[in-house]
Amino acid sequence: MIDFIVKGGPVMWVIMALGVAAVALIIERFLYFRKIRVDEEKLFERVKSSVEKGHYDEAMAICDQNVSPFAGLMRVGIEYRDHSPEVQKEMLADAANQEVPHLEKNLSALGTISHVAPLLGLLGTVTGTMKAFGVLGRFGAVADPAVLARGVSEALITTVGGLVVAVPVVICYNYLISKVGLVIVKMESQVNKLSLLLAK
């Protein structure tokens, strides 16, 4: 593996560094979504039961036991239960908007890596090809084909490296984006349900 990277030249080291960074970011995101995963319906029913009984402290304690953004939303709704429905909905929407940056954290970096990696592969292809043609330009007919092969090899290896990094990163990036979108839609639904509950 190291020999493969070395043959790819300096550009290949940059591609591999981006690959390592991408793996770290993807692991962090998956761990985050695993941490905030919760059965929204079950959580909502528990909070709803406490609110209907007028046990607001108990409802907020249930919310505090969960790190899910849904729990945070419900806590805000309960805290502003004595305000007008318009104020409640505004505060809930504001709380939901504040959760979005946490959900989207590091996704822009992943998107950048998915675009930059194949471009760096292309750059390595160009520089490797230039080296190969540089050898031909200096010596005309090359007595040792290995000298020419090194430049061609670098060109091909960086292309492969860029694609090997970019393809899984693009797949994970799209999955995480769809995951964020799903959570946001669920939060919007939760805001509406909570507003109706508190308005009773």
Short mmCIF file of N, CA and C in Angstrom, two decimals, residues 46-179:
data_model
loop_
_atom_site.label_atom_id
_atom_site.label_comp_id
_atom_site.label_asym_id
_atom_site.label_seq_id
_atom_site.Cartn_x
_atom_site.Cartn_y
_atom_site.Cartn_z
N ARG A 46 -44.68 10.14 25.91
CA ARG A 46 -44.31 10.28 27.33
C ARG A 46 -44.45 11.72 27.79
N VAL A 47 -43.94 12.64 26.95
CA VAL A 47 -44.04 14.07 27.29
C VAL A 47 -45.49 14.52 27.28
N LYS A 48 -46.22 14.06 26.29
CA LYS A 48 -47.65 14.42 26.16
C LYS A 48 -48.42 13.98 27.39
N SER A 49 -48.16 12.77 27.86
CA SER A 49 -48.85 12.24 29.04
C SER A 49 -48.61 13.12 30.26
N SER A 50 -47.35 13.55 30.44
CA SER A 50 -47.01 14.41 31.59
C SER A 50 -47.63 15.79 31.45
N VAL A 51 -47.62 16.35 30.24
CA VAL A 51 -48.18 17.68 30.01
C VAL A 51 -49.69 17.67 30.25
N GLU A 52 -50.38 16.64 29.78
CA GLU A 52 -51.83 16.56 29.95
C GLU A 52 -52.23 16.45 31.43
N LYS A 53 -51.32 15.88 32.24
CA LYS A 53 -51.59 15.80 33.68
C LYS A 53 -51.17 17.08 34.40
N GLY A 54 -50.52 17.99 33.67
CA GLY A 54 -50.04 19.23 34.28
C GLY A 54 -48.71 19.08 34.99
N HIS A 55 -48.05 17.94 34.79
CA HIS A 55 -46.74 17.70 35.41
C HIS A 55 -45.62 18.22 34.49
N TYR A 56 -45.48 19.52 34.45
CA TYR A 56 -44.55 20.13 33.50
C TYR A 56 -43.08 19.88 33.87
N ASP A 57 -42.80 19.87 35.18
CA ASP A 57 -41.42 19.59 35.61
C ASP A 57 -41.00 18.17 35.21
N GLU A 58 -41.95 17.26 35.33
CA GLU A 58 -41.68 15.87 34.95
C GLU A 58 -41.45 15.78 33.43
N ALA A 59 -42.24 16.53 32.67
CA ALA A 59 -42.10 16.54 31.21
C ALA A 59 -40.73 17.08 30.81
N MET A 60 -40.29 18.16 31.48
CA MET A 60 -38.98 18.73 31.16
C MET A 60 -37.85 17.80 31.58
N ALA A 61 -38.06 17.06 32.68
CA ALA A 61 -37.06 16.09 33.13
C ALA A 61 -36.91 14.97 32.09
N ILE A 62 -38.02 14.56 31.50
CA ILE A 62 -37.97 13.54 30.44
C ILE A 62 -37.17 14.06 29.26
N CYS A 63 -37.39 15.33 28.92
CA CYS A 63 -36.64 15.95 27.80
C CYS A 63 -35.15 16.03 28.12
N ASP A 64 -34.84 16.35 29.37
CA ASP A 64 -33.42 16.49 29.77
C ASP A 64 -32.67 15.16 29.72
N GLN A 65 -33.40 14.06 29.80
CA GLN A 65 -32.77 12.74 29.78
C GLN A 65 -32.35 12.32 28.37
N ASN A 66 -32.79 13.08 27.37
CA ASN A 66 -32.50 12.75 25.97
C ASN A 66 -31.66 13.84 25.33
N VAL A 67 -30.68 13.43 24.52
CA VAL A 67 -29.84 14.41 23.81
C VAL A 67 -30.37 14.69 22.40
N SER A 68 -31.50 14.09 22.08
CA SER A 68 -32.09 14.27 20.76
C SER A 68 -32.56 15.71 20.56
N PRO A 69 -32.44 16.23 19.32
CA PRO A 69 -32.97 17.58 19.05
C PRO A 69 -34.47 17.66 19.28
N PHE A 70 -35.18 16.54 19.15
CA PHE A 70 -36.63 16.52 19.40
C PHE A 70 -36.91 16.84 20.87
N ALA A 71 -36.08 16.28 21.75
CA ALA A 71 -36.25 16.54 23.18
C ALA A 71 -36.02 18.02 23.49
N GLY A 72 -35.00 18.59 22.84
CA GLY A 72 -34.72 20.01 23.03
C GLY A 72 -35.87 20.88 22.58
N LEU A 73 -36.48 20.51 21.46
CA LEU A 73 -37.64 21.26 20.95
C LEU A 73 -38.80 21.21 21.94
N MET A 74 -39.08 20.02 22.45
CA MET A 74 -40.21 19.87 23.37
C MET A 74 -39.98 20.64 24.66
N ARG A 75 -38.74 20.67 25.11
CA ARG A 75 -38.43 21.43 26.33
C ARG A 75 -38.71 22.91 26.12
N VAL A 76 -38.30 23.43 24.96
CA VAL A 76 -38.55 24.85 24.65
C VAL A 76 -40.05 25.12 24.62
N GLY A 77 -40.81 24.20 23.98
CA GLY A 77 -42.26 24.37 23.92
C GLY A 77 -42.90 24.42 25.29
N ILE A 78 -42.44 23.53 26.18
CA ILE A 78 -42.98 23.49 27.54
C ILE A 78 -42.61 24.75 28.30
N GLU A 79 -41.39 25.23 28.12
CA GLU A 79 -40.95 26.45 28.82
C GLU A 79 -41.78 27.66 28.42
N TYR A 80 -42.24 27.70 27.16
CA TYR A 80 -43.01 28.84 26.67
C TYR A 80 -44.52 28.53 26.60
N ARG A 81 -44.96 27.58 27.43
CA ARG A 81 -46.36 27.15 27.37
C ARG A 81 -47.35 28.25 27.75
N ASP A 82 -46.90 29.23 28.58
CA ASP A 82 -47.81 30.29 29.02
C ASP A 82 -47.88 31.46 28.05
N HIS A 83 -47.07 31.43 26.99
CA HIS A 83 -47.09 32.49 25.99
C HIS A 83 -48.16 32.21 24.93
N SER A 84 -48.36 33.19 24.08
CA SER A 84 -49.36 33.04 23.03
C SER A 84 -48.91 31.98 22.03
N PRO A 85 -49.86 31.36 21.30
CA PRO A 85 -49.50 30.34 20.31
C PRO A 85 -48.50 30.84 19.27
N GLU A 86 -48.62 32.14 18.91
CA GLU A 86 -47.69 32.71 17.93
C GLU A 86 -46.27 32.73 18.47
N VAL A 87 -46.13 33.16 19.74
CA VAL A 87 -44.80 33.20 20.37
C VAL A 87 -44.24 31.79 20.52
N GLN A 88 -45.10 30.87 20.94
CA GLN A 88 -44.68 29.47 21.09
C GLN A 88 -44.12 28.92 19.78
N LYS A 89 -44.89 29.13 18.71
CA LYS A 89 -44.47 28.59 17.41
C LYS A 89 -43.17 29.25 16.95
N GLU A 90 -43.05 30.56 17.22
CA GLU A 90 -41.83 31.27 16.82
C GLU A 90 -40.61 30.75 17.57
N MET A 91 -40.78 30.52 18.88
CA MET A 91 -39.66 30.02 19.69
C MET A 91 -39.29 28.59 19.30
N LEU A 92 -40.31 27.77 18.98
CA LEU A 92 -40.05 26.41 18.54
C LEU A 92 -39.32 26.39 17.21
N ALA A 93 -39.74 27.26 16.29
CA ALA A 93 -39.08 27.34 14.98
C ALA A 93 -37.64 27.80 15.14
N ASP A 94 -37.44 28.76 16.06
CA ASP A 94 -36.08 29.27 16.31
C ASP A 94 -35.20 28.17 16.91
N ALA A 95 -35.77 27.39 17.83
CA ALA A 95 -35.02 26.28 18.44
C ALA A 95 -34.67 25.23 17.39
N ALA A 96 -35.61 24.97 16.48
CA ALA A 96 -35.35 23.99 15.41
C ALA A 96 -34.24 24.48 14.49
N ASN A 97 -34.26 25.79 14.18
CA ASN A 97 -33.21 26.36 13.32
C ASN A 97 -31.83 26.28 13.98
N GLN A 98 -31.81 26.39 15.31
CA GLN A 98 -30.53 26.31 16.02
C GLN A 98 -29.96 24.89 16.02
N GLU A 99 -30.82 23.90 15.83
CA GLU A 99 -30.37 22.51 15.78
C GLU A 99 -29.75 22.17 14.43
N VAL A 100 -30.14 22.90 13.38
CA VAL A 100 -29.68 22.58 12.02
C VAL A 100 -28.15 22.61 11.89
N PRO A 101 -27.46 23.66 12.41
CA PRO A 101 -25.98 23.65 12.30
C PRO A 101 -25.34 22.43 12.94
N HIS A 102 -25.92 21.94 14.04
CA HIS A 102 -25.37 20.72 14.68
C HIS A 102 -25.55 19.52 13.78
N LEU A 103 -26.70 19.46 13.09
CA LEU A 103 -26.97 18.34 12.19
C LEU A 103 -26.07 18.38 10.96
N GLU A 104 -25.77 19.59 10.49
CA GLU A 104 -25.01 19.75 9.24
C GLU A 104 -23.50 19.89 9.47
N LYS A 105 -23.07 19.81 10.72
CA LYS A 105 -21.65 19.98 11.05
C LYS A 105 -20.77 19.03 10.23
N ASN A 106 -19.70 19.57 9.67
CA ASN A 106 -18.69 18.82 8.89
C ASN A 106 -19.17 18.33 7.53
N LEU A 107 -20.44 18.53 7.19
CA LEU A 107 -20.93 18.04 5.90
C LEU A 107 -20.36 18.84 4.74
N SER A 108 -20.16 20.14 4.95
CA SER A 108 -19.58 20.96 3.87
C SER A 108 -18.14 20.52 3.60
N ALA A 109 -17.41 20.14 4.66
CA ALA A 109 -16.03 19.65 4.49
C ALA A 109 -16.03 18.34 3.71
N LEU A 110 -16.99 17.46 4.02
CA LEU A 110 -17.10 16.19 3.29
C LEU A 110 -17.42 16.44 1.82
N GLY A 111 -18.34 17.37 1.57
CA GLY A 111 -18.68 17.71 0.19
C GLY A 111 -17.48 18.25 -0.57
N THR A 112 -16.68 19.07 0.11
CA THR A 112 -15.48 19.63 -0.52
C THR A 112 -14.49 18.53 -0.87
N ILE A 113 -14.27 17.59 0.06
CA ILE A 113 -13.35 16.48 -0.20
C ILE A 113 -13.82 15.64 -1.38
N SER A 114 -15.14 15.41 -1.46
CA SER A 114 -15.67 14.59 -2.55
C SER A 114 -15.44 15.23 -3.91
N HIS A 115 -15.36 16.58 -3.94
CA HIS A 115 -15.11 17.28 -5.20
C HIS A 115 -13.61 17.44 -5.49
N VAL A 116 -12.84 17.67 -4.42
CA VAL A 116 -11.42 17.97 -4.60
C VAL A 116 -10.60 16.71 -4.92
N ALA A 117 -10.96 15.57 -4.31
CA ALA A 117 -10.17 14.34 -4.50
C ALA A 117 -10.01 13.94 -5.97
N PRO A 118 -11.10 13.87 -6.77
CA PRO A 118 -10.90 13.52 -8.18
C PRO A 118 -10.15 14.59 -8.97
N LEU A 119 -10.31 15.85 -8.54
CA LEU A 119 -9.56 16.93 -9.21
C LEU A 119 -8.07 16.79 -8.95
N LEU A 120 -7.71 16.41 -7.72
CA LEU A 120 -6.30 16.16 -7.41
C LEU A 120 -5.79 14.95 -8.19
N GLY A 121 -6.65 13.94 -8.35
CA GLY A 121 -6.28 12.79 -9.18
C GLY A 121 -5.98 13.22 -10.60
N LEU A 122 -6.79 14.13 -11.11
CA LEU A 122 -6.56 14.67 -12.47
C LEU A 122 -5.26 15.47 -12.52
N LEU A 123 -5.01 16.25 -11.44
CA LEU A 123 -3.76 17.01 -11.38
C LEU A 123 -2.56 16.06 -11.41
N GLY A 124 -2.65 14.97 -10.63
CA GLY A 124 -1.57 13.98 -10.63
C GLY A 124 -1.39 13.34 -11.99
N THR A 125 -2.50 13.13 -12.69
CA THR A 125 -2.44 12.57 -14.03
C THR A 125 -1.67 13.50 -14.97
N VAL A 126 -1.98 14.78 -14.86
CA VAL A 126 -1.32 15.78 -15.72
C VAL A 126 0.16 15.87 -15.41
N THR A 127 0.50 15.95 -14.10
CA THR A 127 1.92 16.08 -13.74
C THR A 127 2.70 14.81 -14.09
N GLY A 128 2.06 13.65 -13.89
CA GLY A 128 2.73 12.39 -14.26
C GLY A 128 2.96 12.29 -15.75
N THR A 129 1.97 12.72 -16.54
CA THR A 129 2.11 12.71 -18.00
C THR A 129 3.20 13.68 -18.44
N MET A 130 3.25 14.84 -17.77
CA MET A 130 4.29 15.82 -18.10
C MET A 130 5.68 15.24 -17.85
N LYS A 131 5.82 14.49 -16.74
CA LYS A 131 7.10 13.86 -16.44
C LYS A 131 7.48 12.86 -17.53
N ALA A 132 6.48 12.07 -17.95
CA ALA A 132 6.74 11.06 -18.98
C ALA A 132 7.18 11.72 -20.28
N PHE A 133 6.46 12.78 -20.67
CA PHE A 133 6.83 13.48 -21.91
C PHE A 133 8.14 14.26 -21.75
N GLY A 134 8.42 14.68 -20.49
CA GLY A 134 9.69 15.37 -20.23
C GLY A 134 10.86 14.45 -20.47
N VAL A 135 10.70 13.18 -20.08
CA VAL A 135 11.75 12.18 -20.32
C VAL A 135 11.96 11.98 -21.81
N LEU A 136 10.86 11.87 -22.55
CA LEU A 136 10.96 11.70 -24.00
C LEU A 136 11.60 12.91 -24.65
N GLY A 137 11.26 14.09 -24.13
CA GLY A 137 11.81 15.33 -24.70
C GLY A 137 13.30 15.45 -24.49
N ARG A 138 13.78 14.98 -23.34
CA ARG A 138 15.21 15.09 -23.05
C ARG A 138 16.04 14.05 -23.79
N PHE A 139 15.48 12.82 -23.82
CA PHE A 139 16.30 11.73 -24.34
C PHE A 139 15.86 11.19 -25.70
N GLY A 140 14.72 11.66 -26.18
CA GLY A 140 14.23 11.13 -27.46
C GLY A 140 13.81 9.69 -27.26
N ALA A 141 14.49 8.77 -27.86
CA ALA A 141 14.21 7.35 -27.66
C ALA A 141 14.75 6.94 -26.29
N VAL A 142 13.88 6.37 -25.45
CA VAL A 142 14.29 6.01 -24.09
C VAL A 142 14.87 4.61 -24.07
N ALA A 143 16.13 4.54 -23.60
CA ALA A 143 16.79 3.23 -23.54
C ALA A 143 16.18 2.37 -22.43
N ASP A 144 15.84 3.02 -21.28
CA ASP A 144 15.26 2.29 -20.15
C ASP A 144 13.77 2.63 -20.04
N PRO A 145 12.91 1.71 -20.43
CA PRO A 145 11.47 1.98 -20.39
C PRO A 145 10.96 2.27 -18.97
N ALA A 146 11.69 1.82 -17.97
CA ALA A 146 11.26 2.05 -16.58
C ALA A 146 11.21 3.53 -16.25
N VAL A 147 12.08 4.31 -16.83
CA VAL A 147 12.12 5.76 -16.59
C VAL A 147 10.82 6.39 -17.09
N LEU A 148 10.40 5.98 -18.28
CA LEU A 148 9.15 6.48 -18.85
C LEU A 148 7.95 5.93 -18.08
N ALA A 149 8.05 4.68 -17.67
CA ALA A 149 6.93 4.03 -16.98
C ALA A 149 6.61 4.69 -15.65
N ARG A 150 7.62 5.25 -14.98
CA ARG A 150 7.39 5.89 -13.70
C ARG A 150 6.43 7.06 -13.83
N GLY A 151 6.62 7.87 -14.88
CA GLY A 151 5.74 9.02 -15.11
C GLY A 151 4.32 8.58 -15.45
N VAL A 152 4.21 7.57 -16.31
CA VAL A 152 2.89 7.05 -16.69
C VAL A 152 2.20 6.42 -15.48
N SER A 153 2.98 5.69 -14.67
CA SER A 153 2.43 5.04 -13.48
C SER A 153 1.89 6.07 -12.50
N GLU A 154 2.63 7.15 -12.29
CA GLU A 154 2.18 8.22 -11.40
C GLU A 154 0.87 8.80 -11.90
N ALA A 155 0.77 8.98 -13.22
CA ALA A 155 -0.44 9.55 -13.81
C ALA A 155 -1.65 8.67 -13.53
N LEU A 156 -1.49 7.36 -13.70
CA LEU A 156 -2.62 6.44 -13.52
C LEU A 156 -2.97 6.23 -12.05
N ILE A 157 -1.96 6.13 -11.20
CA ILE A 157 -2.18 5.87 -9.78
C ILE A 157 -2.95 7.01 -9.12
N THR A 158 -2.61 8.25 -9.44
CA THR A 158 -3.31 9.38 -8.81
C THR A 158 -4.76 9.44 -9.27
N THR A 159 -5.02 9.08 -10.51
CA THR A 159 -6.40 9.03 -10.99
C THR A 159 -7.21 8.02 -10.18
N VAL A 160 -6.63 6.83 -10.03
CA VAL A 160 -7.29 5.77 -9.24
C VAL A 160 -7.48 6.23 -7.80
N GLY A 161 -6.42 6.81 -7.22
CA GLY A 161 -6.49 7.26 -5.82
C GLY A 161 -7.58 8.29 -5.61
N GLY A 162 -7.67 9.26 -6.52
CA GLY A 162 -8.70 10.30 -6.41
C GLY A 162 -10.09 9.71 -6.45
N LEU A 163 -10.32 8.74 -7.34
CA LEU A 163 -11.64 8.12 -7.46
C LEU A 163 -11.96 7.21 -6.27
N VAL A 164 -10.93 6.49 -5.79
CA VAL A 164 -11.14 5.60 -4.64
C VAL A 164 -11.55 6.39 -3.41
N VAL A 165 -11.00 7.58 -3.26
CA VAL A 165 -11.39 8.44 -2.12
C VAL A 165 -12.75 9.08 -2.37
N ALA A 166 -12.96 9.59 -3.58
CA ALA A 166 -14.17 10.38 -3.86
C ALA A 166 -15.45 9.56 -3.85
N VAL A 167 -15.44 8.36 -4.42
CA VAL A 167 -16.68 7.59 -4.58
C VAL A 167 -17.35 7.27 -3.24
N PRO A 168 -16.64 6.64 -2.27
CA PRO A 168 -17.31 6.37 -0.99
C PRO A 168 -17.68 7.64 -0.23
N VAL A 169 -16.86 8.69 -0.38
CA VAL A 169 -17.17 9.95 0.30
C VAL A 169 -18.47 10.55 -0.25
N VAL A 170 -18.65 10.51 -1.56
CA VAL A 170 -19.88 11.02 -2.18
C VAL A 170 -21.09 10.22 -1.68
N ILE A 171 -20.94 8.90 -1.61
CA ILE A 171 -22.05 8.05 -1.13
C ILE A 171 -22.41 8.40 0.31
N CYS A 172 -21.41 8.50 1.18
CA CYS A 172 -21.66 8.84 2.58
C CYS A 172 -22.22 10.25 2.73
N TYR A 173 -21.69 11.18 1.94
CA TYR A 173 -22.16 12.57 1.97
C TYR A 173 -23.64 12.64 1.62
N ASN A 174 -24.03 11.98 0.54
CA ASN A 174 -25.44 12.00 0.12
C ASN A 174 -26.34 11.33 1.16
N TYR A 175 -25.84 10.25 1.76
CA TYR A 175 -26.62 9.58 2.80
C TYR A 175 -26.84 10.51 3.99
N LEU A 176 -25.76 11.18 4.42
CA LEU A 176 -25.86 12.06 5.58
C LEU A 176 -26.74 13.27 5.30
N ILE A 177 -26.66 13.80 4.07
CA ILE A 177 -27.53 14.92 3.68
C ILE A 177 -28.99 14.50 3.75
N SER A 178 -29.29 13.31 3.24
CA SER A 178 -30.68 12.82 3.29
C SER A 178 -31.12 12.59 4.73
N LYS A 179 -30.18 12.14 5.58
CA LYS A 179 -30.46 11.93 7.00
C LYS A 179 -30.81 13.25 7.68
#
